[in-house]
Amino acid sequence: MRAILSPIMMKTRKRFATQRRALKEKKTRPQPYTARPTPAVEHIATGPASPPAYYFNSYQQPFRISILVLQRNAFPCEYNQVKCANGLQCVYNSKFCDGVKHCADGSDEDGEVCKAYVCPEWKRKCADGQQCVDEPYSWCDGNVDCKDKSDEDPGFCRDYSCSDYKQKCSNGLQCISQYSVCDGHEDCTDKSDEDPDFCRARECDSDKVKCDDGIQCIYKSDVCNKYTHCNDKSDEDENMCKARICEPYETKCADNYQCLNIDKVCNGYTNCNDESDEDAVACKEYQCPSGRVKCADGIECVRIDRICDGREHCRDDSDEDKVKCKDYECPAGFVKCKDGLQCIRAFTMCTGNVLGPGSECKDGSDNDTDHCSAYECPVYFAKCPNGHQCVHQSMICSGEQMCDGESEDEEQFCKTRSCGDIMSKCDNGYQCVLDFKTCDGVADCADSSDEDPDLCVE
């Protein structure tokens, strides 16, 4: 399936293609292929040295330059991990320089290493340069996360822009979720999110309603559920609840008090306080909503995507009946395992170790070489050069070694493979990057050709 490109994107692609062809005529032969390494602390080198193009940390002391080289060695880490200095342990990028020691030797929190470490894109460095903290969730939220307290520094927070779905408190120092405003609980340290005058004038979100006091907003699903949420207790007024009309996607429980989402009726779990939603007689006559089917007992409704998925969801286990599953046709987006008894999502079939170790299929066929060699990858996925592994087209030939096997095989494969409609090939000849990442100020190509000044000139 070819992506539909806008005229602007087409024009941009043509301009990049023309500029790339002109640049390649000036350049030497492609650089040798090097898969982007998994960061791993290998050794400390002394004396003058040239740091690698990426994933390096360096610091200078009198008469000595120490370079911490991060590269793959005999004990490889996963692509999203970093190796500790002892070479015996891997920690996730998200836990490197996060203020907590995860390496047994403490090297993941070494002050000089962390000063040079580049935080993952979803984190931000504290002012001391030694700690990475989640952004936007942990910055200017009223809770100190940086050891130097810079994430809650008043001068910084006054100028800090809250992320989407958050808003500033009146003091300008704190960002809180917009869903926490006028909810009856004070989240701002200055209490401005629950100011009565402000809340009376404010409209509730579409999935909430106002309590009788006109101040507090609560979720519609919390009205008339036998639990008080309004501070004035108006959400559980008996007369109001019995006269209340449920939403189109809801139904009343037998007590005529509580409204319940129809997806929760006869699903094997009691949700009505009077338990009428799981009454056996009523469920026998109940027609399951779209996307659900009855179990063999005629009482319980289960989701279609849970039929023959290798796990029992019906109380009578009829959703995993082997005879019925053999003849069962998997829903759209799912495929059968080799034994014909189990349906799994198509994008998890034959992925190798890309989605992590282990098998989705109980018979192991989703990682079986012979079965996967004959398997046709789903839309937006491509076969690796090994012929039995499917990888998303944006991940294959991306500079990371995503395919199982030798990197040299992937190199030759990527040199001859087209990057498709929404990606462009780097000058090194083996790596593809998404078009919107070209000339965005961040080098994605191993040779940095996607940020070549001659290419990116307006």
Short mmCIF file of C-alpha atoms in Angstrom, two decimals:
data_model
loop_
_atom_site.label_atom_id
_atom_site.label_comp_id
_atom_site.label_asym_id
_atom_site.label_seq_id
_atom_site.Cartn_x
_atom_site.Cartn_y
_atom_site.Cartn_z
CA MET A 1 0.00 0.00 0.00
CA ARG A 2 1.59 3.29 -1.11
CA ALA A 3 1.31 6.30 1.13
CA ILE A 4 -0.69 9.25 -0.27
CA LEU A 5 1.62 12.26 -0.38
CA SER A 6 0.49 15.88 -0.45
CA PRO A 7 1.77 18.14 -3.28
CA ILE A 8 4.03 19.89 -0.76
CA MET A 9 5.53 16.57 0.36
CA MET A 10 6.00 15.50 -3.28
CA LYS A 11 7.73 18.79 -4.08
CA THR A 12 9.94 18.44 -0.99
CA ARG A 13 10.87 14.85 -1.89
CA LYS A 14 11.80 15.90 -5.45
CA ARG A 15 13.93 18.78 -4.11
CA PHE A 16 15.73 16.48 -1.66
CA ALA A 17 16.24 13.85 -4.36
CA THR A 18 17.74 16.39 -6.77
CA GLN A 19 20.02 17.81 -4.09
CA ARG A 20 21.11 14.35 -2.98
CA ARG A 21 22.05 13.32 -6.54
CA ALA A 22 24.14 16.49 -6.91
CA LEU A 23 25.87 15.92 -3.60
CA LYS A 24 26.62 12.25 -4.27
CA GLU A 25 28.56 13.18 -7.42
CA LYS A 26 31.00 15.09 -5.17
CA LYS A 27 31.34 12.43 -2.52
CA THR A 28 33.64 9.43 -2.33
CA ARG A 29 32.45 5.84 -2.24
CA PRO A 30 30.02 4.92 0.59
CA GLN A 31 31.41 4.40 4.05
CA PRO A 32 31.64 0.81 5.33
CA TYR A 33 28.45 -0.36 7.04
CA THR A 34 28.33 -0.09 10.80
CA ALA A 35 25.06 -0.91 12.59
CA ARG A 36 24.27 1.67 15.25
CA PRO A 37 25.83 0.11 18.34
CA THR A 38 24.13 -0.75 21.55
CA PRO A 39 25.75 1.54 24.13
CA ALA A 40 28.15 -0.40 26.32
CA VAL A 41 30.95 0.82 28.58
CA GLU A 42 34.07 -0.91 27.30
CA HIS A 43 37.14 0.93 28.54
CA ILE A 44 38.70 4.19 29.66
CA ALA A 45 41.29 5.49 27.19
CA THR A 46 43.94 8.06 28.11
CA GLY A 47 45.71 10.58 25.92
CA PRO A 48 44.43 12.36 22.81
CA ALA A 49 41.63 10.58 21.03
CA SER A 50 38.83 11.25 18.59
CA PRO A 51 35.41 10.40 20.00
CA PRO A 52 33.00 8.25 17.96
CA ALA A 53 30.23 10.02 16.02
CA TYR A 54 27.62 9.24 18.65
CA TYR A 55 27.15 7.72 22.10
CA PHE A 56 30.28 9.02 23.74
CA ASN A 57 31.11 10.79 26.95
CA SER A 58 34.33 12.70 27.59
CA TYR A 59 35.75 14.88 30.31
CA GLN A 60 39.10 16.61 30.76
CA GLN A 61 41.35 16.58 33.82
CA PRO A 62 44.84 18.18 34.19
CA PHE A 63 47.26 16.48 31.78
CA ARG A 64 44.73 13.78 31.02
CA ILE A 65 41.78 13.31 28.73
CA SER A 66 39.56 10.38 29.61
CA ILE A 67 37.14 9.18 27.00
CA LEU A 68 34.41 6.77 27.98
CA VAL A 69 33.84 4.73 24.83
CA LEU A 70 30.33 3.32 24.43
CA GLN A 71 30.12 0.50 21.91
CA ARG A 72 28.98 -3.10 21.47
CA ASN A 73 31.40 -5.70 22.77
CA ALA A 74 31.41 -9.43 23.46
CA PHE A 75 28.52 -9.09 25.93
CA PRO A 76 25.91 -7.14 23.93
CA CYS A 77 23.03 -5.22 25.46
CA GLU A 78 19.62 -4.71 23.87
CA TYR A 79 19.23 -1.71 21.55
CA ASN A 80 17.52 0.31 24.32
CA GLN A 81 20.09 -0.47 27.01
CA VAL A 82 23.49 0.78 28.18
CA LYS A 83 26.27 -1.40 29.60
CA CYS A 84 27.67 -0.76 33.05
CA ALA A 85 31.41 -0.10 33.44
CA ASN A 86 32.02 -3.58 34.83
CA GLY A 87 30.87 -5.04 31.51
CA LEU A 88 28.63 -7.52 33.29
CA GLN A 89 25.31 -5.70 33.52
CA CYS A 90 22.95 -3.80 31.20
CA VAL A 91 20.50 -1.10 32.30
CA TYR A 92 17.74 0.53 30.27
CA ASN A 93 18.40 3.96 28.78
CA SER A 94 15.47 5.26 30.83
CA LYS A 95 17.31 4.32 34.05
CA PHE A 96 20.74 5.67 33.07
CA CYS A 97 21.61 8.86 35.01
CA ASP A 98 18.15 9.00 36.59
CA GLY A 99 19.41 9.67 40.11
CA VAL A 100 19.14 6.05 41.26
CA LYS A 101 21.98 3.52 41.03
CA HIS A 102 21.01 0.51 38.94
CA CYS A 103 24.49 -0.75 38.03
CA ALA A 104 26.08 -2.82 40.78
CA ASP A 105 29.25 -0.73 40.38
CA GLY A 106 27.28 2.55 40.40
CA SER A 107 28.70 3.59 37.02
CA ASP A 108 25.26 4.59 35.68
CA GLU A 109 25.26 7.50 38.15
CA ASP A 110 28.92 8.52 37.83
CA GLY A 111 28.94 12.33 37.93
CA GLU A 112 31.35 12.94 35.05
CA VAL A 113 29.77 10.26 32.88
CA CYS A 114 26.30 11.71 33.42
CA LYS A 115 27.43 15.26 32.61
CA ALA A 116 28.39 14.10 29.11
CA TYR A 117 25.52 11.64 28.71
CA VAL A 118 22.80 12.66 26.25
CA CYS A 119 19.36 12.08 27.82
CA PRO A 120 16.71 10.17 25.83
CA GLU A 121 14.40 12.50 23.91
CA TRP A 122 11.61 12.11 26.49
CA LYS A 123 13.85 13.34 29.33
CA ARG A 124 15.54 16.63 30.26
CA LYS A 125 18.81 17.33 32.08
CA CYS A 126 18.72 18.89 35.52
CA ALA A 127 20.72 22.12 35.95
CA ASP A 128 23.73 20.29 37.42
CA GLY A 129 23.94 18.17 34.26
CA GLN A 130 24.10 14.94 36.23
CA GLN A 131 20.51 13.70 36.12
CA CYS A 132 17.85 13.03 33.47
CA VAL A 133 14.22 13.58 34.50
CA ASP A 134 11.05 12.75 32.56
CA GLU A 135 9.61 15.61 30.54
CA PRO A 136 6.99 16.96 30.61
CA TYR A 137 5.49 15.01 33.50
CA SER A 138 8.07 15.77 36.19
CA TRP A 139 8.99 19.38 35.45
CA CYS A 140 7.28 22.15 37.41
CA ASP A 141 4.69 19.73 38.81
CA GLY A 142 5.13 20.71 42.45
CA ASN A 143 7.25 17.67 43.29
CA VAL A 144 11.05 17.80 43.40
CA ASP A 145 12.68 15.17 41.16
CA CYS A 146 16.12 16.70 40.44
CA LYS A 147 18.57 16.31 43.29
CA ASP A 148 19.54 19.96 42.78
CA LYS A 149 15.81 20.90 42.81
CA SER A 150 16.17 22.68 39.45
CA ASP A 151 12.99 21.07 38.09
CA GLU A 152 11.01 23.20 40.56
CA ASP A 153 13.15 26.33 40.46
CA PRO A 154 10.77 29.35 40.56
CA GLY A 155 12.74 31.34 37.98
CA PHE A 156 12.74 28.42 35.57
CA CYS A 157 9.10 27.43 36.13
CA ARG A 158 7.72 30.94 35.57
CA ASP A 159 9.05 30.80 32.00
CA TYR A 160 8.28 27.10 31.49
CA SER A 161 5.46 26.26 29.08
CA CYS A 162 3.13 23.52 30.29
CA SER A 163 2.60 20.60 27.92
CA ASP A 164 -0.66 19.77 26.18
CA TYR A 165 -3.50 18.85 28.54
CA LYS A 166 -1.83 20.75 31.39
CA GLN A 167 -2.26 24.29 32.64
CA LYS A 168 -0.47 26.68 34.96
CA CYS A 169 -1.63 27.45 38.47
CA SER A 170 -2.26 31.12 39.28
CA ASN A 171 1.19 31.52 40.86
CA GLY A 172 2.77 30.58 37.51
CA LEU A 173 5.06 28.03 39.16
CA GLN A 174 3.20 24.74 38.71
CA CYS A 175 1.66 22.72 35.88
CA ILE A 176 -1.25 20.40 36.66
CA SER A 177 -3.45 18.19 34.52
CA GLN A 178 -6.46 20.01 33.11
CA TYR A 179 -8.51 17.03 34.29
CA SER A 180 -7.58 17.90 37.88
CA VAL A 181 -9.00 21.42 37.70
CA CYS A 182 -12.20 21.91 39.72
CA ASP A 183 -12.37 18.21 40.65
CA GLY A 184 -12.80 18.86 44.37
CA HIS A 185 -9.18 18.10 45.21
CA GLU A 186 -6.50 20.79 45.58
CA ASP A 187 -3.54 20.08 43.30
CA CYS A 188 -2.03 23.57 43.01
CA THR A 189 0.04 24.56 46.01
CA ASP A 190 -1.74 27.95 45.90
CA LYS A 191 -5.14 26.15 45.72
CA SER A 192 -6.10 28.16 42.63
CA ASP A 193 -7.36 25.05 40.79
CA GLU A 194 -10.27 24.85 43.25
CA ASP A 195 -11.05 28.55 43.59
CA PRO A 196 -14.90 28.71 43.89
CA ASP A 197 -15.36 31.80 41.68
CA PHE A 198 -13.08 30.38 39.00
CA CYS A 199 -14.78 26.95 39.05
CA ARG A 200 -18.33 28.33 38.90
CA ALA A 201 -17.48 30.15 35.68
CA ARG A 202 -15.67 27.18 34.16
CA GLU A 203 -17.34 24.58 31.93
CA CYS A 204 -16.74 20.92 32.75
CA ASP A 205 -15.04 18.66 30.20
CA SER A 206 -17.37 16.75 27.88
CA ASP A 207 -17.08 13.54 29.91
CA LYS A 208 -17.89 15.29 33.21
CA VAL A 209 -20.88 16.98 34.88
CA LYS A 210 -21.18 19.66 37.56
CA CYS A 211 -22.26 18.89 41.09
CA ASP A 212 -25.20 20.88 42.46
CA ASP A 213 -22.82 23.34 44.14
CA GLY A 214 -21.75 24.52 40.67
CA ILE A 215 -18.10 24.24 41.65
CA GLN A 216 -16.99 20.63 41.30
CA CYS A 217 -16.85 18.51 38.13
CA ILE A 218 -17.01 14.70 38.32
CA TYR A 219 -16.99 12.00 35.66
CA LYS A 220 -20.40 11.04 34.30
CA SER A 221 -19.61 7.41 35.05
CA ASP A 222 -19.31 8.29 38.75
CA VAL A 223 -22.88 9.59 38.99
CA CYS A 224 -25.36 7.28 40.76
CA ASN A 225 -22.90 4.43 41.37
CA LYS A 226 -23.51 4.22 45.15
CA TYR A 227 -20.17 5.96 45.87
CA THR A 228 -20.12 9.67 46.73
CA HIS A 229 -17.82 11.83 44.61
CA CYS A 230 -19.39 15.29 44.92
CA ASN A 231 -18.40 17.08 48.10
CA ASP A 232 -22.07 18.11 48.45
CA LYS A 233 -23.16 14.45 47.86
CA SER A 234 -25.54 15.52 45.07
CA ASP A 235 -24.26 12.79 42.71
CA GLU A 236 -25.98 10.12 44.83
CA ASP A 237 -29.31 11.81 45.47
CA GLU A 238 -31.85 8.95 45.26
CA ASN A 239 -34.64 10.88 43.55
CA MET A 240 -32.26 12.27 40.95
CA CYS A 241 -30.74 8.86 40.25
CA LYS A 242 -34.09 7.13 39.72
CA ALA A 243 -35.27 9.87 37.36
CA ARG A 244 -31.96 10.01 35.50
CA ILE A 245 -31.88 8.98 31.82
CA CYS A 246 -28.83 6.92 30.90
CA GLU A 247 -26.55 7.75 27.97
CA PRO A 248 -27.29 5.93 24.65
CA TYR A 249 -24.39 3.54 25.29
CA GLU A 250 -25.67 2.67 28.80
CA THR A 251 -28.50 0.71 30.39
CA LYS A 252 -30.13 0.90 33.85
CA CYS A 253 -29.49 -1.76 36.46
CA ALA A 254 -32.59 -3.52 37.82
CA ASP A 255 -32.75 -1.19 40.84
CA ASN A 256 -33.43 1.72 38.42
CA TYR A 257 -30.66 3.63 40.19
CA GLN A 258 -27.38 2.94 38.42
CA CYS A 259 -26.43 3.34 34.74
CA LEU A 260 -23.97 0.84 33.30
CA ASN A 261 -22.03 0.72 30.03
CA ILE A 262 -23.58 -1.99 27.85
CA ASP A 263 -20.13 -3.54 27.30
CA LYS A 264 -20.11 -4.46 30.99
CA VAL A 265 -23.44 -6.32 30.91
CA CYS A 266 -23.13 -10.13 31.10
CA ASN A 267 -19.34 -10.00 30.80
CA GLY A 268 -18.62 -12.30 33.72
CA TYR A 269 -17.91 -9.50 36.21
CA THR A 270 -20.47 -7.92 38.53
CA ASN A 271 -20.75 -4.16 38.02
CA CYS A 272 -24.28 -3.30 39.18
CA ASN A 273 -24.50 -2.96 42.94
CA ASP A 274 -27.62 -5.16 42.84
CA GLU A 275 -25.72 -7.71 40.66
CA SER A 276 -28.50 -7.63 38.06
CA ASP A 277 -25.99 -7.23 35.19
CA GLU A 278 -24.87 -10.84 35.72
CA ASP A 279 -28.26 -12.42 36.42
CA ALA A 280 -28.20 -15.81 34.64
CA VAL A 281 -31.84 -15.71 33.49
CA ALA A 282 -31.57 -12.15 32.15
CA CYS A 283 -28.22 -12.86 30.46
CA LYS A 284 -29.68 -15.90 28.65
CA GLU A 285 -32.06 -13.52 26.87
CA TYR A 286 -29.53 -10.71 26.48
CA GLN A 287 -28.14 -9.98 23.03
CA CYS A 288 -24.42 -9.20 23.11
CA PRO A 289 -23.39 -5.79 21.73
CA SER A 290 -21.40 -5.45 18.51
CA GLY A 291 -17.90 -6.89 18.76
CA ARG A 292 -18.87 -9.53 21.34
CA VAL A 293 -20.24 -13.08 21.14
CA LYS A 294 -21.92 -15.46 23.58
CA CYS A 295 -20.04 -18.26 25.29
CA ALA A 296 -21.49 -21.77 24.92
CA ASP A 297 -23.40 -21.41 28.20
CA GLY A 298 -25.44 -18.62 26.59
CA ILE A 299 -24.85 -16.37 29.59
CA GLU A 300 -21.55 -14.58 29.13
CA CYS A 301 -20.43 -12.20 26.36
CA VAL A 302 -16.74 -12.00 25.40
CA ARG A 303 -14.87 -9.82 22.91
CA ILE A 304 -14.36 -11.31 19.46
CA ASP A 305 -10.59 -10.75 19.63
CA ARG A 306 -10.48 -12.99 22.71
CA ILE A 307 -11.91 -16.02 20.96
CA CYS A 308 -9.22 -18.65 20.33
CA ASP A 309 -6.42 -16.38 21.57
CA GLY A 310 -4.82 -19.09 23.70
CA ARG A 311 -6.34 -17.91 27.00
CA GLU A 312 -9.67 -18.89 28.56
CA HIS A 313 -12.08 -15.99 29.01
CA CYS A 314 -15.42 -17.83 29.16
CA ARG A 315 -16.20 -19.41 32.51
CA ASP A 316 -17.04 -22.62 30.63
CA ASP A 317 -13.77 -22.39 28.59
CA SER A 318 -15.78 -22.64 25.37
CA ASP A 319 -13.83 -19.78 23.77
CA GLU A 320 -10.80 -22.09 23.57
CA ASP A 321 -12.58 -25.28 22.45
CA LYS A 322 -10.04 -27.00 20.15
CA VAL A 323 -12.60 -28.37 17.70
CA LYS A 324 -14.28 -24.98 17.25
CA CYS A 325 -10.97 -23.11 17.10
CA LYS A 326 -9.75 -25.32 14.23
CA ASP A 327 -12.63 -24.02 12.09
CA TYR A 328 -12.64 -20.51 13.53
CA GLU A 329 -11.74 -17.63 11.21
CA CYS A 330 -9.59 -15.03 12.96
CA PRO A 331 -10.89 -11.43 12.91
CA ALA A 332 -9.24 -8.77 10.73
CA GLY A 333 -5.70 -7.98 11.80
CA PHE A 334 -5.15 -11.46 13.30
CA VAL A 335 -3.56 -14.62 11.88
CA LYS A 336 -3.60 -18.30 12.87
CA CYS A 337 -0.66 -20.05 14.46
CA LYS A 338 0.64 -23.15 12.68
CA ASP A 339 -1.46 -25.54 14.79
CA GLY A 340 -4.65 -23.75 13.69
CA LEU A 341 -5.86 -23.38 17.28
CA GLN A 342 -4.77 -19.86 18.15
CA CYS A 343 -5.14 -16.35 16.69
CA ILE A 344 -2.49 -13.69 17.32
CA ARG A 345 -2.11 -10.15 16.05
CA ALA A 346 -0.55 -10.14 12.58
CA PHE A 347 2.19 -7.66 13.53
CA THR A 348 3.49 -10.02 16.26
CA MET A 349 3.92 -12.98 13.89
CA CYS A 350 7.51 -13.77 12.85
CA THR A 351 9.10 -10.69 14.44
CA GLY A 352 12.07 -12.54 15.91
CA ASN A 353 13.38 -10.69 18.96
CA VAL A 354 12.21 -7.23 17.86
CA LEU A 355 9.26 -7.26 20.27
CA GLY A 356 11.22 -9.08 22.96
CA PRO A 357 12.01 -12.73 23.68
CA GLY A 358 9.36 -15.42 23.82
CA SER A 359 6.51 -16.61 21.62
CA GLU A 360 2.93 -15.45 21.19
CA CYS A 361 1.91 -18.80 19.72
CA LYS A 362 1.74 -21.64 22.23
CA ASP A 363 3.20 -23.97 19.59
CA GLY A 364 6.11 -21.56 19.01
CA SER A 365 5.31 -21.22 15.31
CA ASP A 366 5.52 -17.40 15.37
CA ASN A 367 9.29 -17.86 15.70
CA ASP A 368 9.57 -21.07 13.67
CA THR A 369 12.00 -20.56 10.76
CA ASP A 370 10.21 -22.83 8.27
CA HIS A 371 6.75 -21.45 9.08
CA CYS A 372 7.96 -17.84 8.95
CA SER A 373 9.82 -18.33 5.67
CA ALA A 374 6.47 -19.04 4.01
CA TYR A 375 4.64 -16.32 5.94
CA GLU A 376 3.71 -13.11 4.11
CA CYS A 377 4.44 -10.04 6.24
CA PRO A 378 1.47 -7.69 6.89
CA VAL A 379 1.10 -4.22 5.37
CA TYR A 380 3.90 -1.79 6.36
CA PHE A 381 6.19 -4.69 7.31
CA ALA A 382 9.07 -6.12 5.26
CA LYS A 383 11.06 -9.37 5.29
CA CYS A 384 14.58 -9.28 6.64
CA PRO A 385 17.42 -10.66 4.49
CA ASN A 386 17.27 -13.86 6.58
CA GLY A 387 13.91 -14.52 4.86
CA HIS A 388 11.99 -15.46 8.00
CA GLN A 389 11.62 -12.28 10.05
CA CYS A 390 9.19 -9.36 9.61
CA VAL A 391 10.22 -5.85 10.67
CA HIS A 392 8.29 -2.60 10.30
CA GLN A 393 9.46 -0.76 7.19
CA SER A 394 10.44 2.29 9.24
CA MET A 395 12.76 0.15 11.40
CA ILE A 396 14.48 -1.94 8.75
CA CYS A 397 17.62 -0.31 7.29
CA SER A 398 17.27 2.43 9.92
CA GLY A 399 20.86 2.12 11.16
CA GLU A 400 19.85 -0.12 14.05
CA GLN A 401 20.41 -3.83 13.47
CA MET A 402 16.82 -5.02 13.86
CA CYS A 403 17.10 -8.27 11.87
CA ASP A 404 18.53 -11.45 13.37
CA GLY A 405 21.75 -12.62 11.72
CA GLU A 406 25.01 -11.04 10.60
CA SER A 407 25.20 -7.27 10.14
CA GLU A 408 27.05 -7.81 6.84
CA ASP A 409 23.96 -9.54 5.41
CA GLU A 410 21.81 -6.60 6.45
CA GLU A 411 24.34 -4.21 4.90
CA GLN A 412 24.13 -5.78 1.45
CA PHE A 413 20.35 -6.06 1.71
CA CYS A 414 19.96 -2.39 2.63
CA LYS A 415 22.25 -1.17 -0.14
CA THR A 416 19.92 -2.62 -2.77
CA ARG A 417 16.61 -1.98 -1.01
CA SER A 418 14.40 0.99 -1.86
CA CYS A 419 13.52 3.24 1.06
CA GLY A 420 9.90 3.57 -0.12
CA ASP A 421 7.66 6.61 -0.41
CA ILE A 422 8.14 8.25 2.97
CA MET A 423 11.85 7.64 3.59
CA SER A 424 15.11 8.71 1.94
CA LYS A 425 18.48 6.96 1.73
CA CYS A 426 21.50 8.40 3.52
CA ASP A 427 24.71 9.03 1.57
CA ASN A 428 26.28 5.95 3.17
CA GLY A 429 24.03 3.90 0.89
CA TYR A 430 22.59 1.52 3.46
CA GLN A 431 20.49 3.59 5.85
CA CYS A 432 16.97 5.03 5.41
CA VAL A 433 15.47 7.89 7.44
CA LEU A 434 11.93 9.23 7.48
CA ASP A 435 11.52 12.30 5.26
CA PHE A 436 10.22 14.49 8.07
CA LYS A 437 13.48 13.82 9.97
CA THR A 438 15.57 15.24 7.13
CA CYS A 439 16.92 18.72 7.90
CA ASP A 440 15.26 18.81 11.33
CA GLY A 441 18.44 19.76 13.18
CA VAL A 442 19.10 16.24 14.51
CA ALA A 443 21.43 13.82 12.71
CA ASP A 444 19.64 10.52 12.10
CA CYS A 445 21.97 9.19 9.40
CA ALA A 446 25.13 7.61 10.81
CA ASP A 447 27.09 9.84 8.40
CA SER A 448 24.94 12.90 9.28
CA SER A 449 24.08 13.37 5.59
CA ASP A 450 20.43 14.10 6.46
CA GLU A 451 21.67 17.35 8.01
CA ASP A 452 24.18 18.23 5.28
CA PRO A 453 24.21 22.06 5.00
CA ASP A 454 24.18 21.86 1.19
CA LEU A 455 21.10 19.63 1.30
CA CYS A 456 19.25 21.65 3.90
CA VAL A 457 19.84 25.08 2.37
CA GLU A 458 16.57 26.78 1.50
#
